[in-house]
Amino acid sequence: MTAVATPAAPQRPTLDSVIGELVKVLRGLGREDLVGRATAAGARLHRPSTVVCVVGEFKEGKSSLVNGLLGAELCPVDDDLATSAITLVRYGDEPGAVVRRRDGDKAVAEPIPIDQLGSWVSEHGNPGNEKRVERVEISAPSAILHQGLALVDTPGMGGLGAGHAAATLAFLPFADGLVLVSDASAEMSAPEMDFLQRAVELCPTVLFAQTKTDLYPSWERILDINRGHLARAGLDIPVVAVSSMLREEALARRDRALNELSHFPELIDALSSKVVEPAKASAAERSKSDIRGITGLVRGALDDEKRMLADPTTAKRAMAELQQATERLEYLRGPGARWSVLVGDRVADLSNDVSYVFRAGMRTISRTMDDLVEELKSGQQWDDMVREMQAQVADEVTKVFVAIEEGRVSIRQEVATLLQDEHLGLTNERAAGDVIDVSELWQQKSIDEGPAKRHAFTTGVTGLRGAQGGVVMFGYLGQFLPSVAATVLASNPVLLGAAALFGGMQLSDDRKRRVAARRQSARTQVHQFLDDVQFEVTNEMTGMLRDLQRDMRDEFGDRLAELQRTYAETAQRAQKNATQTQEMSKRRVAEIDAATAVLAKVAGLVGAPASPVAPSPGAPR
């Protein structure tokens, strides 16, 4: 008896595959302007930008951990080398490295061989950052990076209270994850715990990695103690104990059992589930939103054309209305349109508000520091005061860029709503409200209310990640690094010579005079530091607001241009169809049906309604 083969169940189409079909339809319709958006939406599915900072004190194994994740020794690791410059590692088809530094007043980018990284990013090769390196960017063909992950290896933080910690904290609202590294030689310090508590407020996902388990036999006891510290602090974060040495040996031998003993698979799984997957989900939703807008626009136009083919007597009126809408959209694309003026006015208001709040915050810090300086009696007090000041400055800097991003979201929604209310002179009662669909333009995560214990400025911070166009923190998020923050907050004058400044105050013969002189020196250093921060942040803030205004006008201008082209081409096709034979009209209807079938399939995967969200204006009903 011959067995009958069971036919395989048809595979359900994926969003990735139907985007390819959508691109073909758009090209067939001559809509190259929409092809770019659809292609970008597809690319975002494969490699969403996901930034993870690796943070810790000096010589805790941060660079070794990054190398272990990558499966290659890219970041310099040596007992005599301490990382002194921020290092970004992201995907590249070929290994390479670029040093970004300052040469006088100029920003310089120099490609360098990877084997020379140590001379740029280590304290030994670049003592005191004498080469003025802002960051080093490494590209590597690593599987873990190919999914869009970018790792930021930060310099050691020297107690996690110095400038590098402040710079990192200021950047965290715009990162997707943080890994705090502490080795197994001792339990976590108080500064590490303080840093973790602040980091959890600012970053959506924080992981704790205990390193060097191969060097310390009592690492499990230390791990238990650290878990107890985290529990008492109310920090429910993933904890992984890893050995970079075992990981390196396992990869060299291709030994799966040894790799499991290194516990790196646990760390990679935690990063994947807690950081990468949420980023992918967010990117997928943004892609769906773009595709919904494209399919709704094109399907509406095709449906209108098909209806006019079915009832040619209404085509003349419909073409007149479409032409009227096209002319109105031409005006809306101009600089005198209400929405364009609104963007300029709101950005100016935002600039004034943010500048005022930032200056007020810095002035408060300055006055507080002046009061504290009057009470200074020891070098330890000075160190504690400076660390607290840097943390406060980091908070103020974070407020600036969080406020700008929240303002961008608010302005964008206001403009979208205004454009919805624009009258295009159409008789269709639904058309005027469907010019710009806010739900399609809204590609931002919701801004969730934070716990009451959080600082006020952290409320809603989790809504900022994955924002369209990227968010900057002392430079665009596309660069992934707070380069100016590192320069200003980490390489500042207030920590230099602290012991010399206040050391031996009790032994001075003319104590009062010396104390007064040293306190004046302290005030001078504090004011110089705060002035430097204000100068750099104000400069970055001005550039960011300028780019925000330009990008928003470009975005809405592009959407209006797409809509205008859709109306114009629909009118042109209707005019052409009026002169066609019945046979030609049938062929055109068949072409429309074929394209509409693909669009319907796409709409089903992105959650769009079975029929177009908004019928195009001018179509007979």
XYZ file of C-alpha atoms in Angstrom, residues 12-618:
607
model
C 2.552 32.073 7.518
C 4.053 35.129 5.836
C 6.421 37.174 7.985
C 6.569 40.935 8.170
C 10.032 40.794 6.638
C 8.801 38.855 3.600
C 5.731 41.011 2.978
C 7.795 44.193 3.180
C 9.688 42.834 0.186
C 6.384 42.345 -1.643
C 5.280 45.824 -0.615
C 8.454 47.328 -2.082
C 7.730 45.590 -5.406
C 4.205 47.009 -5.464
C 5.463 50.501 -4.669
C 8.058 50.301 -7.409
C 5.394 49.077 -9.831
C 3.341 52.152 -8.951
C 6.372 54.407 -9.383
C 6.358 55.412 -5.695
C 10.107 55.522 -5.076
C 9.468 58.125 -2.378
C 7.692 55.447 -0.335
C 10.183 52.711 -1.196
C 12.801 54.389 1.000
C 10.506 54.411 4.037
C 9.493 50.790 3.519
C 13.105 49.664 3.063
C 14.184 51.526 6.202
C 11.356 49.874 8.130
C 12.584 46.464 6.993
C 16.197 47.249 7.927
C 15.099 48.338 11.398
C 13.663 44.873 11.998
C 17.064 43.263 11.512
C 19.306 45.621 13.432
C 17.696 47.978 15.918
C 20.148 50.228 17.721
C 20.721 48.806 21.208
C 23.295 50.487 23.451
C 24.721 48.757 26.531
C 27.263 50.472 28.808
C 29.804 48.354 30.702
C 30.747 50.187 33.893
C 32.940 49.522 36.911
C 35.904 50.647 38.928
C 39.510 50.289 37.748
C 40.841 46.787 37.072
C 37.559 44.975 37.701
C 37.609 43.119 34.366
C 35.365 45.328 32.188
C 37.460 45.036 29.034
C 37.902 41.296 29.516
C 34.142 40.950 29.888
C 33.548 42.868 26.645
C 36.091 40.654 24.871
C 34.365 37.574 26.296
C 31.008 38.726 24.940
C 32.535 39.384 21.524
C 34.478 36.128 21.446
C 37.594 38.036 20.378
C 40.292 40.052 22.118
C 39.619 43.538 20.794
C 39.734 45.781 23.875
C 43.271 45.962 25.361
C 43.623 43.833 28.492
C 46.725 43.753 30.689
C 47.590 44.064 34.357
C 49.522 47.242 33.571
C 46.825 48.714 31.313
C 43.826 50.590 32.626
C 41.240 51.829 30.151
C 41.320 55.631 30.063
C 39.074 56.413 27.076
C 35.515 55.455 26.259
C 35.473 52.630 23.734
C 32.477 51.819 21.540
C 32.290 48.401 19.921
C 29.669 47.820 17.220
C 29.156 45.594 14.213
C 31.261 45.869 11.078
C 31.883 43.470 8.226
C 35.629 43.926 8.745
C 37.577 44.586 11.969
C 38.681 48.188 12.310
C 39.143 51.055 14.733
C 38.809 54.842 14.612
C 40.149 57.266 17.212
C 38.129 60.449 17.681
C 40.122 63.140 19.437
C 40.762 66.861 19.642
C 43.637 68.496 17.810
C 43.513 72.066 19.028
C 39.965 73.211 18.346
C 39.397 70.648 15.602
C 37.695 67.271 15.917
C 39.859 64.598 14.275
C 38.939 61.022 13.325
C 41.927 58.755 12.640
C 41.715 55.119 11.522
C 44.222 53.002 13.457
C 45.217 49.315 13.473
C 43.406 47.384 16.182
C 46.711 46.137 17.614
C 47.591 49.766 18.454
C 44.509 50.425 20.586
C 46.507 50.198 23.795
C 48.471 53.313 22.917
C 45.247 55.305 22.686
C 42.755 53.914 25.201
C 44.988 52.920 28.137
C 46.433 54.989 30.930
C 49.856 53.556 30.124
C 49.780 54.522 26.451
C 47.845 57.762 26.926
C 48.582 59.033 30.457
C 46.171 61.704 31.631
C 44.581 61.566 28.172
C 47.384 63.762 26.844
C 46.318 62.826 23.306
C 42.876 64.338 23.988
C 40.984 61.212 22.960
C 37.213 61.590 23.243
C 36.342 58.051 22.236
C 37.520 55.082 20.216
C 35.139 53.233 17.904
C 35.808 49.585 17.106
C 33.969 47.628 14.434
C 33.944 43.839 14.558
C 32.126 41.046 12.658
C 30.693 39.575 15.865
C 27.450 37.610 15.990
C 26.305 39.311 19.194
C 26.827 42.725 17.590
C 25.160 41.783 14.299
C 21.716 41.996 15.899
C 22.241 45.716 16.545
C 23.952 45.599 19.942
C 26.622 48.213 20.656
C 28.861 47.822 23.722
C 30.391 50.829 25.455
C 33.509 50.011 27.493
C 33.928 52.902 29.928
C 37.055 53.990 31.801
C 37.469 52.880 35.401
C 35.597 55.141 37.742
C 37.921 55.330 40.730
C 35.340 54.893 43.470
C 32.371 55.387 41.146
C 31.973 58.880 42.474
C 34.326 60.738 40.178
C 33.631 62.437 36.873
C 33.366 59.287 34.749
C 30.520 58.074 36.940
C 28.730 61.399 36.569
C 29.220 61.302 32.787
C 27.847 57.763 32.621
C 24.837 58.610 34.765
C 24.042 61.565 32.520
C 24.085 59.251 29.485
C 22.040 56.397 30.950
C 18.551 57.769 30.170
C 19.432 57.329 26.500
C 21.022 53.869 26.771
C 19.170 50.567 26.642
C 21.146 48.674 29.253
C 23.956 48.787 31.801
C 26.278 46.078 33.075
C 28.001 46.926 36.360
C 31.197 44.924 36.722
C 32.742 44.068 40.101
C 35.301 41.317 40.616
C 35.069 38.484 43.145
C 37.956 39.675 45.316
C 35.596 41.513 47.670
C 31.956 42.411 48.147
C 30.508 45.479 46.467
C 31.561 48.801 47.922
C 29.215 51.529 49.125
C 29.965 53.707 46.047
C 29.090 50.762 43.790
C 25.763 50.285 45.570
C 25.007 54.008 45.399
C 25.804 54.009 41.690
C 23.542 51.000 41.093
C 20.631 52.637 42.873
C 20.952 55.757 40.743
C 21.479 53.731 37.568
C 18.280 51.719 38.122
C 16.331 54.994 38.171
C 17.790 56.080 34.831
C 18.227 52.929 32.754
C 15.557 50.375 31.790
C 17.774 47.339 32.325
C 20.675 46.995 34.762
C 22.689 43.802 35.192
C 25.363 42.957 37.764
C 28.330 40.866 36.585
C 30.773 39.476 39.137
C 34.033 38.754 37.316
C 37.260 36.812 37.885
C 35.577 33.828 39.516
C 38.511 31.678 38.380
C 40.938 33.687 40.551
C 39.061 33.642 43.842
C 37.946 30.321 45.402
C 35.478 32.090 47.686
C 33.627 33.772 44.809
C 30.348 32.019 45.641
C 30.373 33.430 49.191
C 31.092 36.911 47.799
C 28.264 36.459 45.296
C 25.832 35.555 48.095
C 26.913 38.628 50.061
C 26.373 40.826 47.016
C 22.939 39.332 46.442
C 22.130 40.219 50.040
C 23.257 43.808 49.480
C 21.039 44.060 46.412
C 18.051 42.557 48.220
C 18.377 44.944 51.160
C 18.574 47.857 48.735
C 15.428 46.646 46.982
C 17.276 46.108 43.691
C 15.814 43.194 41.728
C 18.335 42.914 38.902
C 19.912 39.929 37.103
C 23.155 38.739 38.740
C 25.716 36.635 36.860
C 29.151 35.432 37.999
C 31.517 34.985 35.047
C 35.083 34.042 34.224
C 36.569 35.765 31.186
C 39.609 33.489 31.331
C 37.481 30.327 31.136
C 35.465 31.899 28.315
C 38.637 32.636 26.339
C 39.962 29.125 26.888
C 36.605 27.548 26.006
C 36.454 29.428 22.709
C 40.046 28.495 21.888
C 39.353 24.802 22.560
C 35.759 24.902 21.261
C 34.804 23.288 24.546
C 31.078 23.616 25.248
C 31.334 22.330 28.850
C 34.090 24.794 29.701
C 32.060 27.573 28.133
C 29.139 26.695 30.405
C 31.484 26.879 33.410
C 32.448 30.408 32.384
C 28.754 31.384 32.766
C 29.014 33.707 29.774
C 26.023 31.990 28.111
C 23.946 33.138 31.124
C 25.131 36.718 30.675
C 24.446 36.625 26.931
C 20.968 35.196 27.547
C 20.257 37.925 30.099
C 21.354 40.620 27.655
C 19.283 39.036 24.907
C 16.081 38.689 26.931
C 16.324 41.895 28.972
C 17.863 44.309 26.465
C 18.006 43.110 22.861
C 14.551 41.528 22.624
C 12.726 44.579 24.037
C 14.694 46.758 21.598
C 13.676 44.492 18.746
C 10.043 44.617 19.857
C 10.166 48.411 19.934
C 11.835 48.531 16.513
C 9.237 46.114 15.125
C 6.411 48.326 16.373
C 8.002 51.364 14.765
C 8.365 49.449 11.516
C 4.725 48.377 11.665
C 3.686 51.969 12.232
C 5.584 53.083 9.129
C 4.126 50.256 7.047
C 0.592 51.031 8.250
C 0.989 54.603 7.071
C 2.332 53.547 3.674
C -0.286 50.879 2.995
C -3.152 53.113 4.127
C -2.027 55.900 1.832
C -1.549 53.703 -1.250
C -4.644 51.561 -0.730
C -6.849 54.614 -0.367
C -5.592 55.990 -3.680
C -6.052 52.649 -5.475
C -9.557 52.187 -4.104
C -10.525 55.664 -5.236
C -9.166 55.035 -8.719
C -11.067 51.766 -8.922
C -14.320 53.454 -7.883
C -13.850 56.149 -10.522
C -13.252 53.456 -13.127
C -16.503 51.800 -12.089
C -18.456 55.096 -12.236
C -16.848 57.489 -14.757
C -19.626 60.072 -14.312
C -18.198 61.111 -10.940
C -14.574 61.312 -12.114
C -14.729 64.967 -13.154
C -15.876 66.174 -9.738
C -13.405 63.913 -7.991
C -10.517 65.187 -10.107
C -11.427 68.787 -9.293
C -11.418 68.067 -5.585
C -8.130 66.193 -5.806
C -6.572 69.132 -7.634
C -7.851 71.508 -4.972
C -6.382 69.319 -2.226
C -3.064 69.152 -4.069
C -2.866 72.939 -4.258
C -3.696 73.265 -0.554
C -0.957 70.769 0.290
C 1.500 72.806 -1.780
C 0.793 75.728 0.519
C 1.111 73.552 3.624
C 4.587 72.566 2.509
C 5.669 76.193 2.419
C 7.370 78.153 5.229
C 4.287 80.303 5.881
C 2.030 77.387 6.832
C 0.650 77.424 10.368
C 2.288 74.150 11.359
C 5.705 75.361 10.184
C 5.350 78.577 12.186
C 4.165 76.525 15.148
C 7.314 74.395 15.050
C 9.527 77.478 15.136
C 7.553 79.081 17.967
C 7.424 75.949 20.104
C 11.119 75.175 19.650
C 11.955 78.756 20.672
C 9.751 78.372 23.768
C 11.379 75.043 24.567
C 14.836 76.573 24.209
C 13.980 79.392 26.608
C 12.398 77.060 29.167
C 15.216 74.532 29.139
C 17.903 77.223 29.279
C 16.229 78.898 32.245
C 15.832 75.649 34.193
C 19.421 74.627 33.475
C 20.879 77.976 34.512
C 18.748 77.963 37.657
C 19.930 74.474 38.539
C 23.582 75.344 38.003
C 23.197 78.530 40.027
C 21.698 76.555 42.906
C 24.603 74.105 42.780
C 27.083 76.997 42.751
C 25.528 78.617 45.807
C 25.343 75.319 47.655
C 28.982 74.631 46.910
C 29.994 78.097 48.116
C 28.279 77.386 51.420
C 29.957 73.984 51.733
C 33.379 75.408 50.918
C 33.073 77.676 53.944
C 32.862 74.556 56.126
C 35.788 72.703 54.537
C 38.408 71.467 56.935
C 39.924 68.373 55.309
C 40.807 66.811 51.990
C 38.257 64.042 52.579
C 35.479 66.609 52.934
C 36.608 68.157 49.662
C 36.553 64.805 47.852
C 33.063 64.025 49.164
C 31.800 67.487 48.242
C 33.179 67.275 44.712
C 31.643 63.863 44.110
C 28.254 65.083 45.270
C 28.579 68.167 43.064
C 29.378 66.049 40.020
C 26.363 63.848 40.708
C 24.148 66.950 40.972
C 25.594 68.357 37.753
C 24.933 65.027 36.021
C 21.315 65.285 37.193
C 20.982 68.797 35.766
C 22.546 67.756 32.465
C 20.179 64.804 32.269
C 17.230 67.100 32.939
C 18.216 69.237 29.944
C 18.192 66.454 27.403
C 15.212 64.635 28.886
C 13.259 67.909 28.747
C 14.282 68.489 25.125
C 13.182 65.001 24.110
C 9.891 65.318 25.974
C 9.405 68.702 24.298
C 10.080 67.148 20.897
C 7.383 64.553 21.511
C 4.900 67.210 22.655
C 5.606 69.526 19.695
C 5.354 66.648 17.264
C 1.949 65.617 18.540
C 0.707 69.226 18.528
C 1.791 69.694 14.917
C 0.203 66.409 13.871
C -3.065 67.435 15.495
C -2.943 70.836 13.802
C -2.435 69.225 10.404
C -5.393 66.954 11.018
C -7.564 70.046 11.390
C -6.292 71.711 8.225
C -9.113 72.323 5.741
C -8.245 71.119 2.250
C -11.419 72.354 0.635
C -12.864 68.853 0.211
C -16.517 67.940 0.157
C -15.904 64.579 1.786
C -16.739 64.948 5.441
C -14.016 62.492 6.467
C -11.174 63.705 4.308
C -10.178 66.809 6.223
C -9.590 64.803 9.378
C -7.445 62.223 7.647
C -4.706 64.401 6.217
C -2.190 63.376 8.851
C -2.942 60.412 11.077
C -1.481 61.062 14.539
C -1.505 57.362 15.364
C 0.753 56.672 12.393
C 3.083 59.562 13.125
C 3.270 58.631 16.784
C 6.240 56.290 16.800
C 7.218 56.871 20.403
C 6.896 54.599 23.387
C 4.429 55.722 26.004
C 5.883 57.765 28.819
C 5.278 55.734 31.934
C 5.009 57.271 35.351
C 7.968 56.333 37.517
C 7.799 55.200 41.149
C 7.289 57.936 43.694
C 10.767 57.442 45.121
C 12.425 58.466 41.850
C 13.747 61.927 41.219
C 11.288 64.119 39.388
C 13.354 64.281 36.232
C 13.463 60.511 35.887
C 9.686 60.280 35.523
C 9.000 59.102 32.006
C 12.653 58.564 31.124
C 11.932 55.047 29.872
C 9.754 56.540 27.154
C 12.736 58.200 25.524
C 14.520 55.154 24.164
C 14.136 54.201 20.524
C 12.850 57.653 19.640
C 12.635 58.339 15.940
C 15.682 60.120 14.571
C 17.831 59.307 17.576
C 18.410 61.172 20.816
C 21.600 63.018 21.646
C 23.557 63.130 24.814
C 26.481 65.407 24.076
C 26.336 64.284 20.472
C 23.900 62.133 18.534
C 22.870 58.789 19.906
C 24.108 57.406 16.599
C 27.561 58.059 18.049
C 26.397 56.324 21.244
C 28.787 58.242 23.446
C 28.659 61.216 25.803
C 32.008 62.495 24.538
C 31.653 66.021 25.892
C 30.329 64.670 29.183
C 33.402 62.518 29.502
C 35.627 65.484 28.704
C 33.940 67.963 31.034
C 32.732 65.794 33.902
C 35.628 63.345 33.984
C 38.600 65.511 33.028
C 37.843 68.459 35.259
C 40.019 70.645 37.429
C 38.146 70.141 40.690
C 39.618 66.721 41.437
C 43.195 67.634 40.590
C 45.441 68.112 43.576
C 42.661 67.668 46.129
C 45.027 66.247 48.723
C 47.508 69.057 48.154
C 44.752 71.628 48.366
C 43.486 70.698 51.814
C 46.113 68.326 53.144
C 47.908 69.402 56.281
C 45.503 72.210 57.072
C 45.645 71.370 60.777
C 49.456 71.665 60.837
C 49.696 75.133 59.344
C 51.252 77.873 61.481
C 49.073 80.619 60.043
C 46.053 78.380 59.799
C 43.356 80.988 59.238
C 45.150 82.674 56.363
C 45.969 79.388 54.680
C 42.463 78.039 55.176
C 40.966 81.185 53.625
C 43.357 80.988 50.666
C 42.622 77.315 50.075
C 38.902 77.831 50.320
C 39.147 80.624 47.769
C 41.111 78.270 45.505
C 38.385 75.672 45.957
C 35.676 78.167 45.013
C 37.644 79.168 41.936
C 37.950 75.544 40.801
C 34.280 74.849 41.429
C 33.160 77.923 39.475
C 35.526 77.108 36.618
C 34.131 73.587 36.437
C 30.528 74.793 36.477
C 31.301 77.416 33.837
C 32.876 74.750 31.613
C 29.829 72.521 31.977
C 27.437 75.384 31.206
C 29.420 76.371 28.135
C 29.576 72.861 26.688
C 26.003 71.889 27.525
C 24.572 75.153 26.217
C 26.463 74.674 22.970
C 25.208 71.104 22.562
C 21.697 72.111 23.573
C 21.598 74.871 20.947
C 22.726 72.482 18.222
C 20.263 69.847 19.322
C 17.310 72.246 19.245
C 18.351 73.522 15.833
C 18.493 69.968 14.508
C 15.181 69.153 16.215
C 13.448 71.993 14.368
C 15.035 71.070 11.042
C 14.270 67.361 11.405
C 10.668 67.966 12.403
C 10.063 70.239 9.433
C 11.680 67.690 7.141
C 9.593 64.850 8.582
C 6.237 66.566 8.271
C 7.247 68.088 4.955
C 8.020 64.608 3.622
C 4.662 63.248 4.804
C 2.837 66.147 3.182
C 4.824 65.662 -0.020
C 3.852 61.989 -0.079
C 0.199 62.900 0.394
C 0.369 65.609 -2.255
C 1.936 63.237 -4.749
C -0.713 60.621 -3.988
C -3.557 63.058 -4.701
C -1.889 64.422 -7.832
C -1.171 60.997 -9.294
C -4.683 59.767 -8.495
C -6.118 62.733 -10.396
C -3.763 62.127 -13.327
C -4.700 58.452 -13.502
C -8.389 59.317 -13.356
C -7.928 61.734 -16.263
C -6.029 59.119 -18.240
C -8.561 56.406 -17.446
C -11.367 58.601 -18.813
C -9.898 58.234 -22.305
C -9.308 54.466 -22.122
C -11.327 51.722 -23.765
C -13.404 49.346 -21.702
C -10.829 46.591 -22.206
C -8.021 48.810 -20.966
C -10.106 49.779 -17.949
C -10.614 46.096 -17.100
C -6.880 45.484 -17.262
C -6.274 48.447 -14.974
C -8.858 47.132 -12.493
C -7.051 43.767 -12.509
C -3.738 45.536 -11.784
C -5.348 47.451 -8.929
C -6.850 44.242 -7.501
C -3.455 42.497 -7.588
C -1.723 45.396 -5.835
C -4.548 45.723 -3.309
C -4.295 42.012 -2.458
C -0.627 42.443 -1.519
C -1.400 45.568 0.465
C -4.185 43.755 2.306
C -1.779 40.964 3.254
C 0.706 43.515 4.546
C -2.033 45.324 6.448
C -3.046 42.090 8.137
C 0.458 41.637 9.562
C 0.873 45.181 10.839
C -2.525 45.422 12.478
C -4.156 47.744 9.951
C -7.902 47.452 9.239
C -9.075 45.335 6.326
C -10.059 48.491 4.470
C -7.985 51.653 4.294
C -7.876 53.645 7.520
C -8.613 56.857 5.691
C -10.193 57.008 2.275
C -8.431 59.475 0.054
C -10.265 62.746 -0.495
C -12.264 63.344 -3.603
